[in-house]
Coordinates of C-alpha atoms in Angstrom, one line a residue:
X1 CA 47.8 283.4 -35.7
X2 CA 45.0 280.9 -34.6
X3 CA 42.7 282.2 -37.4
X4 CA 45.3 281.8 -40.1
X5 CA 46.6 278.5 -38.8
X6 CA 43.1 277.0 -38.6
X7 CA 42.3 278.1 -42.2
X8 CA 45.5 276.5 -43.4
X9 CA 44.5 273.2 -41.8
X10 CA 41.0 273.4 -43.2
X11 CA 42.4 274.0 -46.7
X12 CA 44.4 270.8 -46.7
X13 CA 43.4 267.7 -48.7
X14 CA 43.2 265.7 -45.4
X15 CA 40.6 268.0 -43.9
X16 CA 38.6 268.2 -47.2
X17 CA 38.8 264.4 -47.3
X18 CA 37.2 264.1 -43.9
X19 CA 34.2 266.2 -45.1
X20 CA 33.9 264.2 -48.3
X21 CA 33.9 260.9 -46.4
X22 CA 31.2 262.1 -44.0
X23 CA 29.0 263.2 -46.9
X24 CA 29.5 260.0 -48.8
X25 CA 28.5 257.9 -45.8
X26 CA 25.4 260.0 -45.3
X27 CA 24.2 260.1 -48.9
X28 CA 25.8 257.1 -50.7
X29 CA 27.2 259.4 -53.3
X30 CA 30.8 260.3 -54.0
X31 CA 31.5 263.9 -53.0
X32 CA 34.3 266.3 -53.9
X33 CA 35.0 269.5 -52.1
X34 CA 37.1 272.3 -53.6
X35 CA 37.7 274.6 -50.7
X36 CA 37.0 275.0 -46.9
X37 CA 37.5 278.1 -44.8
X38 CA 36.1 280.0 -41.9
X39 CA 35.8 283.6 -40.5
X40 CA 34.1 285.1 -37.5
X41 CA 31.8 287.2 -39.7
X42 CA 31.1 284.6 -42.5
X43 CA 31.0 281.4 -40.6
X44 CA 32.3 278.1 -42.0
X45 CA 32.3 278.0 -45.8
X46 CA 32.5 274.9 -48.0
X47 CA 32.8 275.8 -51.7
X48 CA 32.4 274.0 -55.0
X49 CA 30.8 270.7 -53.9
X50 CA 30.2 268.0 -56.5
X51 CA 28.5 264.6 -56.1
X52 CA 28.7 261.6 -58.4
X53 CA 27.1 258.2 -58.3
X54 CA 28.5 255.0 -56.9
X55 CA 28.3 251.6 -58.6
X56 CA 29.2 249.9 -62.0
X57 CA 27.0 252.3 -64.0
X58 CA 28.5 255.5 -62.5
X59 CA 30.5 256.2 -65.6
X60 CA 27.2 256.7 -67.5
X61 CA 26.0 259.3 -65.1
X62 CA 27.3 262.9 -65.0
X63 CA 27.5 264.7 -61.6
X64 CA 24.1 264.4 -60.0
X65 CA 24.6 267.4 -57.7
X66 CA 26.7 270.5 -57.8
X67 CA 26.6 273.2 -55.1
X68 CA 28.4 276.6 -55.3
X69 CA 28.7 277.1 -51.6
X70 CA 27.4 275.8 -48.2
X71 CA 27.8 278.3 -45.3
X72 CA 27.3 277.3 -41.7
X73 CA 26.9 280.1 -39.2
X74 CA 27.1 278.9 -35.6
X75 CA 26.4 280.6 -32.3
X76 CA 30.0 281.5 -31.6
X77 CA 29.5 282.1 -27.8
X78 CA 28.2 278.6 -27.4
X79 CA 30.7 277.0 -29.7
X80 CA 33.6 278.5 -27.7
X81 CA 32.0 277.0 -24.6
X82 CA 32.0 273.5 -26.1
X83 CA 28.4 273.3 -27.4
X84 CA 27.6 273.3 -31.1
X85 CA 24.4 275.4 -31.9
X86 CA 23.8 276.4 -35.5
X87 CA 22.2 279.8 -36.3
X88 CA 21.9 279.3 -40.1
X89 CA 22.8 276.9 -42.9
X90 CA 22.8 278.5 -46.4
X91 CA 23.1 276.4 -49.5
X92 CA 23.8 278.6 -52.6
X93 CA 23.0 277.6 -56.1
X94 CA 22.4 273.8 -55.8
X95 CA 21.9 272.1 -59.2
X96 CA 20.6 268.5 -59.2
X97 CA 20.5 266.4 -62.4
X98 CA 19.3 262.9 -61.3
X99 CA 18.6 260.0 -63.6
X100 CA 15.7 257.8 -62.5
X101 CA 18.0 254.8 -62.9
X102 CA 20.0 256.0 -60.0
X103 CA 17.0 256.4 -57.8
X104 CA 16.0 252.8 -58.8
X105 CA 19.4 251.5 -57.8
X106 CA 19.1 253.3 -54.4
X107 CA 15.6 251.9 -53.9
X108 CA 16.8 248.3 -54.5
X109 CA 19.8 248.3 -52.2
X110 CA 20.6 249.8 -48.8
X111 CA 20.9 247.0 -46.3
X112 CA 20.7 249.1 -43.2
X113 CA 17.0 248.9 -42.2
X114 CA 13.8 247.1 -43.1
X115 CA 11.7 249.7 -45.0
X116 CA 8.5 248.4 -43.3
X117 CA 9.9 249.9 -40.0
X118 CA 9.8 253.4 -41.4
X119 CA 6.1 253.7 -41.2
X120 CA 6.2 253.2 -37.4
X121 CA 8.3 256.2 -36.9
X122 CA 6.9 259.6 -35.9
X123 CA 5.7 261.5 -39.0
X124 CA 3.3 263.8 -37.1
X125 CA 4.0 266.6 -34.6
X126 CA 5.2 265.4 -31.3
X127 CA 2.7 265.6 -28.4
X128 CA 2.7 268.8 -26.4
X129 CA 5.1 268.7 -23.5
X130 CA 3.7 268.1 -20.0
X131 CA 3.5 271.1 -17.7
X132 CA 6.6 271.6 -15.6
X133 CA 6.6 269.1 -12.7
X134 CA 3.8 266.8 -14.0
X135 CA 6.2 263.9 -14.8
X136 CA 7.9 264.3 -11.4
X137 CA 4.5 264.4 -9.7
X138 CA 3.2 261.2 -11.3
X139 CA 6.4 259.3 -10.6
X140 CA 6.5 260.4 -7.0
X141 CA 2.9 259.4 -6.5
X142 CA 3.7 255.9 -7.8
X143 CA 6.7 255.6 -5.5
X144 CA 4.6 256.8 -2.5
X145 CA 1.9 254.3 -3.2
X146 CA 4.3 251.4 -3.2
X147 CA 5.8 252.6 0.1
X148 CA 2.4 252.8 1.7
X149 CA 1.6 249.2 0.8
X150 CA 4.9 247.9 2.2
X151 CA 5.1 250.0 5.4
X152 CA 3.9 248.5 8.7
X153 CA 0.8 250.0 10.4
X154 CA 2.2 252.5 12.9
X155 CA 1.6 256.1 13.7
X156 CA 3.8 258.6 12.0
X157 CA 6.7 260.0 14.0
X158 CA 5.9 263.6 15.2
X159 CA 9.5 264.5 15.1
X160 CA 9.9 263.9 11.4
X161 CA 8.9 266.7 9.0
X162 CA 8.2 266.2 5.3
X163 CA 11.1 266.9 3.0
X164 CA 10.8 270.1 1.0
X165 CA 9.8 269.6 -2.6
X166 CA 12.7 269.9 -5.0
X167 CA 12.9 273.1 -7.0
X168 CA 11.4 272.8 -10.4
X169 CA 13.8 273.6 -13.3
X170 CA 12.7 275.3 -16.4
X171 CA 13.8 273.5 -19.6
X172 CA 16.5 275.5 -21.4
X173 CA 15.3 277.7 -24.3
X174 CA 16.5 276.2 -27.6
X175 CA 18.4 278.4 -29.9
X176 CA 16.6 279.2 -33.2
X177 CA 18.2 277.9 -36.4
X178 CA 17.2 278.2 -40.0
X179 CA 18.2 276.6 -43.3
X180 CA 18.2 278.7 -46.4
X181 CA 18.4 277.4 -50.0
X182 CA 19.0 280.0 -52.8
X183 CA 18.7 279.6 -56.5
X184 CA 18.3 275.8 -56.8
X185 CA 17.0 273.6 -59.5
X186 CA 16.3 269.9 -59.8
X187 CA 16.0 267.8 -63.0
X188 CA 14.8 264.2 -63.2
X189 CA 15.4 262.2 -66.4
X190 CA 15.8 258.7 -67.7
X191 CA 18.4 257.3 -70.1
X192 CA 15.6 255.8 -72.2
X193 CA 14.2 259.3 -72.9
X194 CA 16.9 261.9 -72.2
X195 CA 15.0 264.8 -73.8
X196 CA 11.9 264.3 -71.6
X197 CA 12.8 265.4 -68.1
X198 CA 10.9 266.8 -65.2
X199 CA 12.5 270.2 -64.1
X200 CA 11.8 272.1 -61.0
X201 CA 13.4 275.6 -61.5
X202 CA 14.0 278.7 -59.4
X203 CA 13.9 276.7 -56.2
X204 CA 14.1 278.7 -52.9
X205 CA 13.6 277.6 -49.3
X206 CA 13.7 279.2 -45.9
X207 CA 12.8 276.9 -43.1
X208 CA 13.5 276.7 -39.4
X209 CA 15.1 273.5 -37.9
X210 CA 15.4 274.4 -34.2
X211 CA 14.0 276.8 -31.7
X212 CA 10.4 277.6 -30.9
X213 CA 7.4 277.6 -33.2
X214 CA 8.2 279.5 -36.4
X215 CA 7.1 279.8 -40.1
X216 CA 9.0 279.2 -43.3
X217 CA 8.4 279.1 -47.1
X218 CA 9.1 276.9 -50.0
X219 CA 9.0 278.5 -53.5
X220 CA 9.6 277.4 -57.1
X221 CA 9.5 279.5 -60.3
X222 CA 7.9 276.7 -62.2
X223 CA 7.7 273.1 -63.1
X224 CA 8.1 271.8 -66.6
X225 CA 8.0 268.4 -68.3
X226 CA 9.6 267.6 -71.7
X227 CA 10.3 271.4 -72.1
X228 CA 6.6 272.2 -71.7
X229 CA 5.4 274.3 -68.8
X230 CA 3.6 272.1 -66.3
X231 CA 2.8 274.8 -63.7
X232 CA 3.6 278.4 -63.0
X233 CA 5.2 279.8 -59.8
X234 CA 4.5 277.7 -56.6
X235 CA 4.6 279.0 -53.0
X236 CA 4.1 276.7 -50.1
X237 CA 4.0 278.1 -46.5
X238 CA 5.7 275.9 -43.9
X239 CA 5.4 275.7 -40.1
X240 CA 8.0 274.5 -37.6
X241 CA 6.7 272.9 -34.4
X242 CA 8.4 270.6 -32.0
X243 CA 10.9 269.0 -34.3
X244 CA 8.6 268.7 -37.3
X245 CA 8.2 270.9 -40.4
X246 CA 4.6 270.8 -41.4
X247 CA 3.2 271.6 -44.8
X248 CA -0.4 272.7 -44.2
X249 CA -3.1 271.6 -46.6
X250 CA -2.8 273.7 -49.7
X251 CA -5.4 273.9 -52.5
X252 CA -5.0 275.2 -56.0
X253 CA -6.4 274.8 -59.5
X254 CA -4.6 273.1 -62.3
X255 CA -6.2 272.5 -65.8
X256 CA -9.7 272.5 -64.3
X257 CA -8.8 270.2 -61.5
X258 CA -8.6 270.9 -57.7
X259 CA -5.3 269.8 -56.2
X260 CA -4.8 269.4 -52.5
X261 CA -1.3 268.7 -51.0
X262 CA 0.0 268.3 -47.4
X263 CA 3.0 266.9 -45.7
X264 CA 5.4 266.8 -42.8
X265 CA 9.1 266.1 -42.3
X266 CA 10.7 265.2 -39.0
X267 CA 14.0 266.9 -38.7
X268 CA 15.6 265.5 -35.6
X269 CA 17.2 262.1 -36.2
X270 CA 16.5 260.8 -39.7
X271 CA 14.6 263.0 -42.2
X272 CA 11.4 260.9 -42.2
X273 CA 8.7 262.5 -44.3
X274 CA 5.1 262.0 -45.2
X275 CA 3.3 263.6 -48.2
X276 CA -0.3 263.3 -49.4
X277 CA -2.0 264.4 -52.6
X278 CA -5.6 264.6 -53.6
X279 CA -6.9 265.6 -57.0
X280 CA -10.6 265.9 -57.9
X281 CA -12.4 267.4 -60.8
X282 CA -15.5 267.2 -63.1
X283 CA -13.4 266.6 -66.3
X284 CA -9.9 266.4 -67.5
X285 CA -8.7 266.9 -71.1
X286 CA -8.6 265.6 -73.7
X287 CA -4.9 266.5 -73.4
X288 CA -1.8 265.2 -75.0
X289 CA 0.2 262.7 -72.9
X290 CA 3.7 264.2 -72.3
X291 CA 6.3 262.0 -74.1
X292 CA 3.6 260.4 -76.3
X293 CA 2.4 263.4 -78.4
X294 CA 0.3 261.2 -80.7
X295 CA -1.8 260.0 -77.7
X296 CA -4.5 262.2 -76.0
X297 CA -6.3 261.3 -72.8
X298 CA -9.7 262.5 -71.6
X299 CA -11.3 261.7 -68.3
X300 CA -14.8 262.3 -66.8
X301 CA -15.4 263.0 -63.1
X302 CA -12.3 261.7 -61.3
X303 CA -10.5 261.5 -58.0
X304 CA -6.9 260.6 -57.2
X305 CA -5.4 260.0 -53.8
X306 CA -1.7 259.3 -53.2
X307 CA 0.5 259.0 -50.1
X308 CA 4.2 258.6 -49.7
X309 CA 6.4 258.1 -46.6
X310 CA 10.1 257.3 -45.9
X311 CA 13.5 258.6 -45.1
X312 CA 14.1 261.4 -47.6
X313 CA 17.7 260.6 -48.3
X314 CA 17.3 256.8 -48.4
X315 CA 15.0 255.8 -51.3
X316 CA 15.0 252.2 -50.2
X317 CA 12.7 253.1 -47.4
X318 CA 10.2 254.9 -49.6
X319 CA 6.7 253.4 -49.6
X320 CA 3.4 254.6 -50.7
X321 CA 0.1 254.0 -52.5
X322 CA -2.1 255.5 -55.1
X323 CA -5.8 255.1 -55.7
X324 CA -7.3 256.7 -58.9
X325 CA -10.7 256.4 -60.4
X326 CA -12.8 258.1 -63.2
X327 CA -16.2 257.7 -64.6
X328 CA -15.6 257.7 -68.3
X329 CA -12.2 257.6 -70.1
X330 CA -11.3 258.3 -73.7
X331 CA -8.0 257.4 -75.3
X332 CA -7.4 259.0 -78.7
X333 CA -4.7 258.6 -81.4
X334 CA -4.3 262.0 -83.0
X335 CA -2.7 260.8 -86.2
X336 CA -5.1 258.0 -86.9
X337 CA -8.2 259.7 -85.6
X338 CA -9.2 256.6 -83.6
X339 CA -10.4 256.5 -80.1
X340 CA -11.4 254.1 -77.4
X341 CA -14.1 255.0 -74.8
X342 CA -14.5 253.3 -71.4
X343 CA -17.3 253.8 -68.9
X344 CA -15.0 253.3 -65.9
X345 CA -11.3 253.5 -65.2
X346 CA -9.5 252.5 -62.0
X347 CA -5.9 252.1 -60.8
X348 CA -4.6 251.0 -57.4
X349 CA -0.9 250.7 -56.8
X350 CA 1.4 250.1 -53.8
X351 CA 5.1 250.7 -53.5
X352 CA 7.3 249.0 -50.9
X353 CA 11.0 248.1 -50.8
X354 CA 11.6 249.1 -54.4
X355 CA 8.7 246.9 -55.7
X356 CA 5.7 248.5 -57.3
X357 CA 2.5 246.4 -57.2
X358 CA -0.4 247.2 -59.5
X359 CA -3.2 245.8 -57.3
X360 CA -6.0 246.7 -59.7
X361 CA -6.0 248.1 -63.2
X362 CA -9.4 248.4 -64.8
X363 CA -10.8 249.8 -68.0
X364 CA -14.4 248.8 -68.5
X365 CA -17.1 249.4 -71.1
X366 CA -19.9 247.5 -72.8
X367 CA -17.7 246.8 -75.9
X368 CA -14.4 246.2 -74.3
X369 CA -13.1 245.6 -70.7
X370 CA -9.5 245.2 -69.5
X371 CA -8.6 243.9 -66.0
X372 CA -5.2 243.2 -64.6
X373 CA -2.6 243.3 -61.9
X374 CA 1.2 243.2 -62.0
X375 CA 4.3 243.3 -59.9
X376 CA 7.3 245.4 -61.1
X377 CA 10.8 246.1 -59.8
X378 CA 11.6 249.8 -59.9
X379 CA 14.4 249.1 -62.4
X380 CA 11.7 248.0 -64.9
X381 CA 11.9 244.2 -64.4
X382 CA 8.5 242.4 -64.4
X383 CA 7.9 239.9 -61.6
X384 CA 4.4 238.9 -62.6
X385 CA 1.4 240.0 -64.7
X386 CA -2.1 238.8 -64.2

């Protein structure tokens, strides 16, 4: 009776509404949930989730996220004793279709925290824990030193014996938990160019989020832009250690360039992440610029370094920088057969609080040199150009 009664309650609009409210507060998107149920063998199942945008422009934006099912499998023995420990969270067939305009809106407004404070939070693995008893030992030494200074000079009483040291307690072993994502895809597009979207397809993830040190994996069948393949299958090994998922340095080749990536995400508390990218190569292109098929770009020896940090589900906290340079750059117009050649190209940008600053933009040659800097809002507004 308890099983059937609890499922009847979970199937009510009131219970679904509570879940929808919680998701909306967490993500700043409007969520709808079709069905909720549970069973001892299948865990808690939330089916047919749909998220839409908030704000005056929401009517222009179709659902930005649809999920077939989310299944939460707890450790039942601990749940019945009053402690919530999750064994596995499975997200089945998540489909994200996100306009850049929505990301820009989220980057402009949040109002809960200064983005500059995000950088100060831990984005690296936590320090190794002290050996059992070290903290107690250091604290007791400090207390004893203070007592020695304050006590009068007198011989110790022979009748008193030192108190026995308290028994050391081993920290409890944390239960292992994993998050599994199956069959996902993500599409990023803009209203200005609806046919030219960036698509990450065949997304699969299996990562730990609690317990001892463990490994995971992040996979994608491919990445495309404007319906043209940008890369083939991608596999990224992950490592879980002390509350942080680490993305070790990975190196691969792409169009003659060497690409290095690394990153880390702190799971406990807010999802604060850090990602770094480095690209080097002797030459790139000439290659058509996606979205501007009549323009081709060629670069000589080049290096690109980029870094991004912030709370993953709060774009207003995202901040980062990019430094790119090349010796020799050629811009060609395929239809006209014209080209411009520069001896040096350099770009330095900085992103903070939804504002992109072009610190240095340089194209230099003996015949023509262009120098400039600018300040842009992420919604496309220009604050200043120099």
